[in-house]
mmCIF file of N, CA and C in Angstrom:
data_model
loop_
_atom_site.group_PDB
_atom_site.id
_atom_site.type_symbol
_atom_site.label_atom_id
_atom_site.label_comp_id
_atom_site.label_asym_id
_atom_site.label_seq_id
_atom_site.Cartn_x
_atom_site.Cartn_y
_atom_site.Cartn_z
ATOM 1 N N UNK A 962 34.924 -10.251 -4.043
ATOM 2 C CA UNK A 962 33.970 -9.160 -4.159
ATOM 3 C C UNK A 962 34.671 -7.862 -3.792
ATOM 4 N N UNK A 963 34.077 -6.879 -4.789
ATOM 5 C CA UNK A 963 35.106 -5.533 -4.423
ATOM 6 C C UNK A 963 34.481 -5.073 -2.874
ATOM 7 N N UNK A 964 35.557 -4.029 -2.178
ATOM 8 C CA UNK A 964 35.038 -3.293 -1.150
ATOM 9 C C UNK A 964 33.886 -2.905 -1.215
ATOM 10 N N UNK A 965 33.064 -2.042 -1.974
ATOM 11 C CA UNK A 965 32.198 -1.013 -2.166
ATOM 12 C C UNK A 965 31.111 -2.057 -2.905
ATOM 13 N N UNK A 966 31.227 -3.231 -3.285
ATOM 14 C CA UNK A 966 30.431 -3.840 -3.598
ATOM 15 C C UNK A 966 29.264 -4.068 -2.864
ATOM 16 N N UNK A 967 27.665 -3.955 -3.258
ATOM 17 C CA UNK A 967 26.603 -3.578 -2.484
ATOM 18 C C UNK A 967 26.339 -5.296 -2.485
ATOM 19 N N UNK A 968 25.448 -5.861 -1.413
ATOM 20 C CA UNK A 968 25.115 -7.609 -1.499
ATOM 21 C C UNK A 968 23.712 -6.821 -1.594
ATOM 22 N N UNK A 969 23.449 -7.676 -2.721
ATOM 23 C CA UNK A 969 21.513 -7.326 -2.788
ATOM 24 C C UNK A 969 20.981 -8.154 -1.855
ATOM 25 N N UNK A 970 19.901 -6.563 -1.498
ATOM 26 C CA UNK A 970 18.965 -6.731 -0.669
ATOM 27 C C UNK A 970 17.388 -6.568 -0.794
ATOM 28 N N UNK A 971 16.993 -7.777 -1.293
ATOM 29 C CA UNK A 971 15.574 -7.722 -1.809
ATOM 30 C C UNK A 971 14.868 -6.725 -0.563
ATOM 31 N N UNK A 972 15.001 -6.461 0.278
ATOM 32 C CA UNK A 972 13.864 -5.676 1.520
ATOM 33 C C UNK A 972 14.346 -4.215 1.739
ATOM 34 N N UNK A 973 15.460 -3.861 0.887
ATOM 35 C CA UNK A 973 15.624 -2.563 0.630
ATOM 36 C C UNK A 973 14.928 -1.613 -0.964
ATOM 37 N N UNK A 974 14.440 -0.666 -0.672
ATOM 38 C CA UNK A 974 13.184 -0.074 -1.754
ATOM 39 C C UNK A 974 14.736 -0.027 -3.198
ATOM 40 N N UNK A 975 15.260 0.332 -2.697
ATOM 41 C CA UNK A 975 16.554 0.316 -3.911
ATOM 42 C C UNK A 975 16.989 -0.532 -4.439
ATOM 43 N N UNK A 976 16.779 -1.901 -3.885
ATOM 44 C CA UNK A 976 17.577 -3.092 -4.731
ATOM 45 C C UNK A 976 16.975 -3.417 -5.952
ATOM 46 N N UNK A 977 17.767 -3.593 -7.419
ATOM 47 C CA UNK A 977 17.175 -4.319 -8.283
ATOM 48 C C UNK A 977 16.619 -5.365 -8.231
ATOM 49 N N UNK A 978 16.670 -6.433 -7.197
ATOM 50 C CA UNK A 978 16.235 -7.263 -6.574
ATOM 51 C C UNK A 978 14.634 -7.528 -7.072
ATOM 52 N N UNK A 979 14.083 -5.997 -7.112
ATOM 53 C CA UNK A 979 12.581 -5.995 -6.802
ATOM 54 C C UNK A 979 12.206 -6.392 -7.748
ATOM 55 N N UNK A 980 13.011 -5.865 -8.858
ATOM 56 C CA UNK A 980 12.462 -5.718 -10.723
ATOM 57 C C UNK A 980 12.064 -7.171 -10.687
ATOM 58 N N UNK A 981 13.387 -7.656 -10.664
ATOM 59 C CA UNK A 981 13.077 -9.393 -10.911
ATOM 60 C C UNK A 981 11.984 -10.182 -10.563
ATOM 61 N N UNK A 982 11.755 -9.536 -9.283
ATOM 62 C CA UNK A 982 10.486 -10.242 -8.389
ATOM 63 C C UNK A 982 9.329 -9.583 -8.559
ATOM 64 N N UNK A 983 9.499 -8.401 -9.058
ATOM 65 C CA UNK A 983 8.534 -8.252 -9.446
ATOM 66 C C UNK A 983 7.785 -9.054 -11.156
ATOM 67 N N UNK A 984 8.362 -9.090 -12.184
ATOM 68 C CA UNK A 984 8.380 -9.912 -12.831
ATOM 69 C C UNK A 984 8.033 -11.388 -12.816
ATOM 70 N N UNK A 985 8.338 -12.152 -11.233
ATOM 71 C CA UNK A 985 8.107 -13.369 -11.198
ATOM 72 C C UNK A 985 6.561 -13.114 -10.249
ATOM 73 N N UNK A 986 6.665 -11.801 -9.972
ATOM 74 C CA UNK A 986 4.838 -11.903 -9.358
ATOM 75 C C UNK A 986 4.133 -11.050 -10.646
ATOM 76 N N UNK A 987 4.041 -11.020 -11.685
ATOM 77 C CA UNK A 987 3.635 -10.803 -12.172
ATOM 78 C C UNK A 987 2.490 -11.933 -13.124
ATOM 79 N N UNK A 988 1.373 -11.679 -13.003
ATOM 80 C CA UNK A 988 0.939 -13.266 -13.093
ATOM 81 C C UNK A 988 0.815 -13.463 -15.475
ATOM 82 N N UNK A 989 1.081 -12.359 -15.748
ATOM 83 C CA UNK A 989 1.451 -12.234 -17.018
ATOM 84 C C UNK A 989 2.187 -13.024 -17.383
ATOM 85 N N UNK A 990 3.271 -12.036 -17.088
ATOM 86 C CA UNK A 990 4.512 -13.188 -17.458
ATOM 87 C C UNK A 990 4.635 -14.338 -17.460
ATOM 88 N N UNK A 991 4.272 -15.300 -15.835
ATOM 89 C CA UNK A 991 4.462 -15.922 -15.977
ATOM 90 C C UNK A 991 3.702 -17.142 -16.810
ATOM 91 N N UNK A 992 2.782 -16.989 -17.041
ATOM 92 C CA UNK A 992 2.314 -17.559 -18.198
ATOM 93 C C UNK A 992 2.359 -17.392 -18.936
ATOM 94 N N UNK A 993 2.886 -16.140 -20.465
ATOM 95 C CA UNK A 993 3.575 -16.424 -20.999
ATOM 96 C C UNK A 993 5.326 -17.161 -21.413
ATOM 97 N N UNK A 994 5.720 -17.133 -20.439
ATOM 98 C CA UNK A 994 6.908 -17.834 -19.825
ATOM 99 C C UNK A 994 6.918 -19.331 -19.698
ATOM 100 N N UNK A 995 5.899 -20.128 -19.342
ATOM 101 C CA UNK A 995 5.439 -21.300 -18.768
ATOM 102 C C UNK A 995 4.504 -21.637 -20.326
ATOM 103 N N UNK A 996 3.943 -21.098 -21.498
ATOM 104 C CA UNK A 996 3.532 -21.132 -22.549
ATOM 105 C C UNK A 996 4.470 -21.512 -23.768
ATOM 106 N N UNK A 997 5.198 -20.683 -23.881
ATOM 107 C CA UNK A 997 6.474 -20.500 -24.884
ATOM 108 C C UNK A 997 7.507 -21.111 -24.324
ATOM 109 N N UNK A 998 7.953 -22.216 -23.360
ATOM 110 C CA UNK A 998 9.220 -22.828 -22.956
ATOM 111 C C UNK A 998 9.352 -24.347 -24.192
ATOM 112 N N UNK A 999 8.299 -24.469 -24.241
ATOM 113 C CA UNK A 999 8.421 -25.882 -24.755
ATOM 114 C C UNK A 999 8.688 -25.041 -26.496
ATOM 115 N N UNK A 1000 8.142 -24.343 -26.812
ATOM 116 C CA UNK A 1000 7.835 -23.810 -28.363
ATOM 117 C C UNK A 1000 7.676 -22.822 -28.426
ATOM 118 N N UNK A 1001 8.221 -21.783 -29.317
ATOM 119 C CA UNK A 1001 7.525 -20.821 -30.168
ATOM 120 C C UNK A 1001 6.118 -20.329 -30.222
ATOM 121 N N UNK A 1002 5.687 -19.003 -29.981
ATOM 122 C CA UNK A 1002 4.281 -18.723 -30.225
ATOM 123 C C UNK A 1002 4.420 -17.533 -30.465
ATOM 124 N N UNK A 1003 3.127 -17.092 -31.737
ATOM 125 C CA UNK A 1003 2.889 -15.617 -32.259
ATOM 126 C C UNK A 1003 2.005 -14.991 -31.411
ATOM 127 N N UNK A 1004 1.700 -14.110 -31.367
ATOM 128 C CA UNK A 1004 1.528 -13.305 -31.026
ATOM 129 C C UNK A 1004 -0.138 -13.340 -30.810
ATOM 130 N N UNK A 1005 -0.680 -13.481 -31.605
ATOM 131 C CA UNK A 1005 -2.243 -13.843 -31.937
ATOM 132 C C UNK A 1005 -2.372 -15.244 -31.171
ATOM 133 N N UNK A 1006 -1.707 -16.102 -31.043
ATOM 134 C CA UNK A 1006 -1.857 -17.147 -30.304
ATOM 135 C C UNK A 1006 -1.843 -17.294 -28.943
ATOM 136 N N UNK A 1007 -0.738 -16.109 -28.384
ATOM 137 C CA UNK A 1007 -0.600 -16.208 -27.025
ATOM 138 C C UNK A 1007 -1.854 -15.301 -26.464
ATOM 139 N N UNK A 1008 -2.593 -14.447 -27.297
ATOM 140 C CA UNK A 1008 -3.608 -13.977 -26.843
ATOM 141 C C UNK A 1008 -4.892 -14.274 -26.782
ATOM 142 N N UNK A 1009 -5.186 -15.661 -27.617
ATOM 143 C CA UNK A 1009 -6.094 -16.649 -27.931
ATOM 144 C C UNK A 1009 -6.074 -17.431 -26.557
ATOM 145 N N UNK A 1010 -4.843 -17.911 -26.437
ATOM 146 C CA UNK A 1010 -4.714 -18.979 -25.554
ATOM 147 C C UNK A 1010 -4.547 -17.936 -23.724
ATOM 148 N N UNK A 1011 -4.320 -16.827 -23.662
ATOM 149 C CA UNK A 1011 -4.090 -16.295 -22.107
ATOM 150 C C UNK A 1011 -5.539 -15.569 -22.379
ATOM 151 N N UNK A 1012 -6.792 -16.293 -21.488
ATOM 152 C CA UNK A 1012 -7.694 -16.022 -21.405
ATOM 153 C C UNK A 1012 -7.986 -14.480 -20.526
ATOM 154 N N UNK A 1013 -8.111 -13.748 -20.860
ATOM 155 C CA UNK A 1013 -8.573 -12.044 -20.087
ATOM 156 C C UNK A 1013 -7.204 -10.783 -20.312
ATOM 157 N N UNK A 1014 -6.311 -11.370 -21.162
ATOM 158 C CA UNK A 1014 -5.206 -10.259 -21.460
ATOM 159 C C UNK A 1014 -6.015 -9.677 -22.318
ATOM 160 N N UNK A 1015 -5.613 -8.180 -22.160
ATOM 161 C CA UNK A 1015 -5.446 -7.193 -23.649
ATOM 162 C C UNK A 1015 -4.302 -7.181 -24.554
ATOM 163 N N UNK A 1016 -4.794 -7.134 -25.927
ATOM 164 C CA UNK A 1016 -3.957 -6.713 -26.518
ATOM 165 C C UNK A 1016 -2.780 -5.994 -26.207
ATOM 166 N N UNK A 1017 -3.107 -4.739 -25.655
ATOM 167 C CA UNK A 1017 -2.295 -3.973 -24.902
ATOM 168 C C UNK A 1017 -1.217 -4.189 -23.732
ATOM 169 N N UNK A 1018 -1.970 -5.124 -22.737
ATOM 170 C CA UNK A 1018 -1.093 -5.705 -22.012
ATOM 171 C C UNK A 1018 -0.424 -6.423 -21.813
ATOM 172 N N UNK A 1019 -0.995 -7.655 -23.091
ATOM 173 C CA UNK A 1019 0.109 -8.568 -24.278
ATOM 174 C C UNK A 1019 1.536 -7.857 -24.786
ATOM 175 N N UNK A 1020 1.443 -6.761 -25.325
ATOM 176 C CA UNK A 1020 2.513 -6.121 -25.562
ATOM 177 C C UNK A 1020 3.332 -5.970 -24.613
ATOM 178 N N UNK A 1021 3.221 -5.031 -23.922
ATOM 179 C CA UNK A 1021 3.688 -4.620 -22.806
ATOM 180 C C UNK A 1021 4.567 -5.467 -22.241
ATOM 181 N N UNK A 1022 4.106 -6.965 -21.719
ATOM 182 C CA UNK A 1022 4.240 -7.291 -20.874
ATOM 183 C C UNK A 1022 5.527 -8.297 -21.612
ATOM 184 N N UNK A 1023 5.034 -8.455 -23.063
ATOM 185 C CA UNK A 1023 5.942 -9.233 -23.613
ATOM 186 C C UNK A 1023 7.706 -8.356 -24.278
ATOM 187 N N UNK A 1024 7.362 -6.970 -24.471
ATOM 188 C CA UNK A 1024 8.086 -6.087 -24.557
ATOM 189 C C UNK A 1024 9.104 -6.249 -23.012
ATOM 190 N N UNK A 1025 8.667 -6.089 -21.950
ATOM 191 C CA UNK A 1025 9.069 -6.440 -20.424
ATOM 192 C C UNK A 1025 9.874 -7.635 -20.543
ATOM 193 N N UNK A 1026 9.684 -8.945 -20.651
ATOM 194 C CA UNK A 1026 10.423 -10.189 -20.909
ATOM 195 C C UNK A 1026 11.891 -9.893 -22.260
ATOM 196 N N UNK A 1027 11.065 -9.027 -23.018
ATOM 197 C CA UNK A 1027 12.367 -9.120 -24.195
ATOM 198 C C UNK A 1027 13.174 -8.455 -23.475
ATOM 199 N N UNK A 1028 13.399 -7.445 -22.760
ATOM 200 C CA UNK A 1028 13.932 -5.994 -22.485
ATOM 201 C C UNK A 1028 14.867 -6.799 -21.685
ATOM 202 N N UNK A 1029 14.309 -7.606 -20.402
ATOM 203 C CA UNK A 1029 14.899 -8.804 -19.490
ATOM 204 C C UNK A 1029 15.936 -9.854 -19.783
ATOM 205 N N UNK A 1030 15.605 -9.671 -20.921
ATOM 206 C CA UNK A 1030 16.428 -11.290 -21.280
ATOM 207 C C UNK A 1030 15.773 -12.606 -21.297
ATOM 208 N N UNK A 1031 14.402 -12.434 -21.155
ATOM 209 C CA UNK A 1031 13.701 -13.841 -20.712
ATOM 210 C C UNK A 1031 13.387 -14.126 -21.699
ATOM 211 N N UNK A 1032 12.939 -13.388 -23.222
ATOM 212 C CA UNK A 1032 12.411 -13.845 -24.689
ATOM 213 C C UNK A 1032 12.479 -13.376 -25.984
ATOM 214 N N UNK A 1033 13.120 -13.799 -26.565
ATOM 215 C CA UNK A 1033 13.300 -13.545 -27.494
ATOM 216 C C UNK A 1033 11.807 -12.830 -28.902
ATOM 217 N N UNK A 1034 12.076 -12.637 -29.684
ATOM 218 C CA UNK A 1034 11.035 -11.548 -30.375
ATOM 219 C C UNK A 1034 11.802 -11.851 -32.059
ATOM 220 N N UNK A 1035 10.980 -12.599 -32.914
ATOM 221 C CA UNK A 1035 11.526 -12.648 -34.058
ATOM 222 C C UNK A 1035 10.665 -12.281 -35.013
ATOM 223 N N UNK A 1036 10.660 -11.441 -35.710
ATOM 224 C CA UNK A 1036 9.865 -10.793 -37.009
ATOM 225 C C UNK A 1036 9.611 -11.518 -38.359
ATOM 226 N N UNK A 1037 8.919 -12.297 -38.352
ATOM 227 C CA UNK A 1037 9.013 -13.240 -39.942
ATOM 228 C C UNK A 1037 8.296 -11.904 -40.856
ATOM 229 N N UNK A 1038 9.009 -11.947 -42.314
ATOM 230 C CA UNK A 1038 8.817 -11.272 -43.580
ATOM 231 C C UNK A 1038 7.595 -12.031 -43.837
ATOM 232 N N UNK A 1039 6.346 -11.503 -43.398
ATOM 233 C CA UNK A 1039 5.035 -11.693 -44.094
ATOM 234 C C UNK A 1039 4.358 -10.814 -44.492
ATOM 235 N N UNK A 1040 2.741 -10.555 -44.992
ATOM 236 C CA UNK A 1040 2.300 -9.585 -44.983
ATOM 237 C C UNK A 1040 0.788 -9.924 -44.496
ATOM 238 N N UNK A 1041 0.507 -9.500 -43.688
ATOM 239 C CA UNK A 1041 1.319 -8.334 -42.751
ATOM 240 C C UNK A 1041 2.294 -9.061 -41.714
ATOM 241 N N UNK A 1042 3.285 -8.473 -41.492
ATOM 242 C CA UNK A 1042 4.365 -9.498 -40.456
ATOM 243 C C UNK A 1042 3.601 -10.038 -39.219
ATOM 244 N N UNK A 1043 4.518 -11.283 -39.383
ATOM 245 C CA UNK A 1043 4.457 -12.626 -38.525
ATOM 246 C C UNK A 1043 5.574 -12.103 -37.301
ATOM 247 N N UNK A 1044 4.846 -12.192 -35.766
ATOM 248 C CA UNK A 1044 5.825 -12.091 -34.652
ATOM 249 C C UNK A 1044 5.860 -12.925 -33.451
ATOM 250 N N UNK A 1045 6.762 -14.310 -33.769
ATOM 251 C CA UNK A 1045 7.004 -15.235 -32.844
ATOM 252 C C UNK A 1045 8.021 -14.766 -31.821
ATOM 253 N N UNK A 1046 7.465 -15.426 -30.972
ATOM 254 C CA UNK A 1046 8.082 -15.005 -29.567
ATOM 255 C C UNK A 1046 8.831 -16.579 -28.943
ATOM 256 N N UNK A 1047 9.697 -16.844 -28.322
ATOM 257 C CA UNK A 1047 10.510 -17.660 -28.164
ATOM 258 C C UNK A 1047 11.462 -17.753 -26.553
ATOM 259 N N UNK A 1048 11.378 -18.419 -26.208
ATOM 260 C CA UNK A 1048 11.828 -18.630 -24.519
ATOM 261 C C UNK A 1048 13.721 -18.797 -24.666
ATOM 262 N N UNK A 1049 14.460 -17.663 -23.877
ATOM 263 C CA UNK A 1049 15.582 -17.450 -24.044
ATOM 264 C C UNK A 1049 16.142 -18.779 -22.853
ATOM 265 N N UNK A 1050 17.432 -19.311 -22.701
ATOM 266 C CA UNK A 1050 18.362 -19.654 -21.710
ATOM 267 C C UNK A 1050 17.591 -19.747 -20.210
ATOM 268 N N UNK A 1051 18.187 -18.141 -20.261
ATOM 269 C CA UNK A 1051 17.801 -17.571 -18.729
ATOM 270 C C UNK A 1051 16.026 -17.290 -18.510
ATOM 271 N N UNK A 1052 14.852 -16.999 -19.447
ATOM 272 C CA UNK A 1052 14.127 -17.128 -19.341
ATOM 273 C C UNK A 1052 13.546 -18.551 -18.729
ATOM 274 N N UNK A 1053 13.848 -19.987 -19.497
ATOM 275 C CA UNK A 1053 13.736 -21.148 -19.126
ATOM 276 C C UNK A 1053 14.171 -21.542 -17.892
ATOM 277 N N UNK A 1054 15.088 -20.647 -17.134
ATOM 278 C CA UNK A 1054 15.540 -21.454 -15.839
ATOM 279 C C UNK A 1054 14.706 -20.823 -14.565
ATOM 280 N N UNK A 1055 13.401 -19.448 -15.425
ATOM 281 C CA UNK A 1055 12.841 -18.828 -14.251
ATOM 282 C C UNK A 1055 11.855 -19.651 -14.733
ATOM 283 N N UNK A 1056 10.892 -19.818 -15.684
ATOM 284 C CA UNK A 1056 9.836 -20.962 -16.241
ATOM 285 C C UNK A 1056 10.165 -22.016 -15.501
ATOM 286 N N UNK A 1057 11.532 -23.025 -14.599
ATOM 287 C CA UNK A 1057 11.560 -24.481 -14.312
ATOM 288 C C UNK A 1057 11.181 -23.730 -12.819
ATOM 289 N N UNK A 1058 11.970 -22.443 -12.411
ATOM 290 C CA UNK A 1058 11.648 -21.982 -10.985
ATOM 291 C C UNK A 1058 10.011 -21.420 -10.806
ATOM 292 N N UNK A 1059 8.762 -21.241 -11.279
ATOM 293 C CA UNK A 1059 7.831 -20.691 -11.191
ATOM 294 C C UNK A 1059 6.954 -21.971 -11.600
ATOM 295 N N UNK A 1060 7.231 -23.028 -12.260
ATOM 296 C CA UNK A 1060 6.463 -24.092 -12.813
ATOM 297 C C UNK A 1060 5.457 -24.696 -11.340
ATOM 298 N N UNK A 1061 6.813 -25.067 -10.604
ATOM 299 C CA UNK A 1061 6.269 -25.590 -9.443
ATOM 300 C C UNK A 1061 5.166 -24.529 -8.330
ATOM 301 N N UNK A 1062 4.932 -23.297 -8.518
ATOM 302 C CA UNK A 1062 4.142 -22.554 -8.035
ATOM 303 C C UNK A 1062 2.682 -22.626 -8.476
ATOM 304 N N UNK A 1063 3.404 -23.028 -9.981
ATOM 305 C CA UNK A 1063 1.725 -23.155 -10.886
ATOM 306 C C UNK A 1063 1.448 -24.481 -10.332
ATOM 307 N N UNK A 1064 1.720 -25.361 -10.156
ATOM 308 C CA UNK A 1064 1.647 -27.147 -9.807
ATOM 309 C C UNK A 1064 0.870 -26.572 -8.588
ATOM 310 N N UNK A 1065 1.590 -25.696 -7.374
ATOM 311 C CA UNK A 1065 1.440 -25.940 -6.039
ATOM 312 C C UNK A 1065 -0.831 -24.918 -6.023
ATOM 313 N N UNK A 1066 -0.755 -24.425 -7.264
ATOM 314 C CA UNK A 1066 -1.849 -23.419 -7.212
ATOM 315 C C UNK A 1066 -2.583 -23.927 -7.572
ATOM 316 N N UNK A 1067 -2.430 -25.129 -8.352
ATOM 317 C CA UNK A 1067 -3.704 -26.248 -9.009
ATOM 318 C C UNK A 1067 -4.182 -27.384 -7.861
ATOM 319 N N UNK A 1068 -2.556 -27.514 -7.447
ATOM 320 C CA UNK A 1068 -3.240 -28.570 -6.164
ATOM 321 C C UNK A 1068 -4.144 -27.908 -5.186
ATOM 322 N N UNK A 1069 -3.612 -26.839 -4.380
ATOM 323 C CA UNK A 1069 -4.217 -26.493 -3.445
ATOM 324 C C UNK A 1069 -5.334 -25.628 -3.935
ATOM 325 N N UNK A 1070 -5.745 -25.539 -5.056
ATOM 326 C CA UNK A 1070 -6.489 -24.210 -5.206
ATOM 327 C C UNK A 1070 -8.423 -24.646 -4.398
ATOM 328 N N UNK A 1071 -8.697 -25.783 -4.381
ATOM 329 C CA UNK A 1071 -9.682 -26.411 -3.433
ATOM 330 C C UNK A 1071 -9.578 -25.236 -1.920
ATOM 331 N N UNK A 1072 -8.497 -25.942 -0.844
ATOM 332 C CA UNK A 1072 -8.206 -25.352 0.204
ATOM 333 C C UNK A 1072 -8.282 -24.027 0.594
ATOM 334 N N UNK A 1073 -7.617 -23.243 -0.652
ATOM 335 C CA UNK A 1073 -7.648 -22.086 -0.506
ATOM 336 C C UNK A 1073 -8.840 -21.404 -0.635
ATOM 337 N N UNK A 1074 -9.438 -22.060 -1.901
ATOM 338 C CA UNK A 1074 -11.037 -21.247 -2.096
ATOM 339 C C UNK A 1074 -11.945 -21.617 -0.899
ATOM 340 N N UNK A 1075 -11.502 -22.523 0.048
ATOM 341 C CA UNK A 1075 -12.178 -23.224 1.294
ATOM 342 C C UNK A 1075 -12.080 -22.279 2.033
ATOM 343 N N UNK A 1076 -11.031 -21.903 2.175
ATOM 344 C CA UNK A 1076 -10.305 -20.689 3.298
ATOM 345 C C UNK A 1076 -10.342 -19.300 3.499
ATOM 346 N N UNK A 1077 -10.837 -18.832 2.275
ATOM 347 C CA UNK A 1077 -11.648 -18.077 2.011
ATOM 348 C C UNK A 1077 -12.922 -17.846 1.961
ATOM 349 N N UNK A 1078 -13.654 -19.127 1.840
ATOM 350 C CA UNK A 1078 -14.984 -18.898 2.047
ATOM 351 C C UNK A 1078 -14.681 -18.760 3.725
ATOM 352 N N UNK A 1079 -14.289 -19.468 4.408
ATOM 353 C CA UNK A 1079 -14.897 -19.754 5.735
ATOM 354 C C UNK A 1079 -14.066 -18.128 6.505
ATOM 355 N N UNK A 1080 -13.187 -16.839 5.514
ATOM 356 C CA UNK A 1080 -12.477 -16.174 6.056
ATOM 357 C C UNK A 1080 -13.727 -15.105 6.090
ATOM 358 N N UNK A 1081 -14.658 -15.153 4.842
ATOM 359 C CA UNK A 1081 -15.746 -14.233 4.793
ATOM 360 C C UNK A 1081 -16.688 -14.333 5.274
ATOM 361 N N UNK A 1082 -16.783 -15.325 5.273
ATOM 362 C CA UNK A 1082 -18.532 -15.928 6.261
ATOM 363 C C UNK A 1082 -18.043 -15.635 8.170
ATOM 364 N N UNK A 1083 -16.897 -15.387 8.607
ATOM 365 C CA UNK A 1083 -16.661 -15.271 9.753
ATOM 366 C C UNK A 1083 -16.623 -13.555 10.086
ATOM 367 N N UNK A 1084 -16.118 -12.959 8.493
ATOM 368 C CA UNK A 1084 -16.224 -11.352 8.479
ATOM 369 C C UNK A 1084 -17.330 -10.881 8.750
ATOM 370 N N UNK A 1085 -18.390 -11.788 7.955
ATOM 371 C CA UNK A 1085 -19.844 -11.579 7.548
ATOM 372 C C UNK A 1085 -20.692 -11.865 8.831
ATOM 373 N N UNK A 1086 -19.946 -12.561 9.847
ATOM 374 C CA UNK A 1086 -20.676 -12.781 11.054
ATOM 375 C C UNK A 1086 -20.286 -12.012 12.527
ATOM 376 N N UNK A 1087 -18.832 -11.333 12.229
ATOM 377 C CA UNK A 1087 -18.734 -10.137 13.127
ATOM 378 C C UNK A 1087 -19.142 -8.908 12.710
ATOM 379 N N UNK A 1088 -19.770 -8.831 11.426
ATOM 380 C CA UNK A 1088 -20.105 -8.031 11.342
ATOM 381 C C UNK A 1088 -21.589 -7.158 11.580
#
């Protein structure tokens, strides 16, 4: 490593560090990410299937992943054009790292909604 070489530091406001993570808290992404690993999907599909996106934030967010490196963006000659979207390399190895978050949010999601009730009903009683 050179002298002047910086070691990223995710807890400094400057590190690129954040982008990334921010991206993997992004709850967009990662379902489109965790959608498109196994296959290919257009565009109209991924917005069918990600229940409460906008259009708008469909873009966006999928524009964000291409820009990244996480997905690819292919234009089929139709009319009006066809735009499949496609899970890159390095996209797939953050999809195997975030999979298990989605696993850990289905299991526990009982507990948590438990934990929350009993966090408000205790607000609701000092108050």
């Amino acid at each position: 490593m050179k002298a002047n070489a910086k070691i990223p530091n995710a807890y400094s406001a400057q590190c690129p560090t954040r982008q990334i993570l921010d991206r993997v808290g992004d709850k967009w992404a990662v379902l489109i990410l965790l959608l498109i690993r196994h296959e290919p999907m257009r565009f109209n599909a991924l917005r069918r299937t990600i229940e409460g996106i906008s259009q708008k934030m469909l873009s966006q967010v999928l524009k964000s992943l291409e820009r990244d490196g996480l997905i690819k963006r292919r234009a089929i000659a139709t009319v009006p054009v066809t735009v499949e979207y496609s899970i890159t390399p390095l996209g797939a190895t953050l999809a195997d790292a975030v999979d298990p978050l989605r696993d850990w949010a289905e299991k526990n999601l009982k507990e948590v909604l438990n934990a929350q009730r009993r966090y408000d009903a205790a607000k609701d009683m000092a108050a």
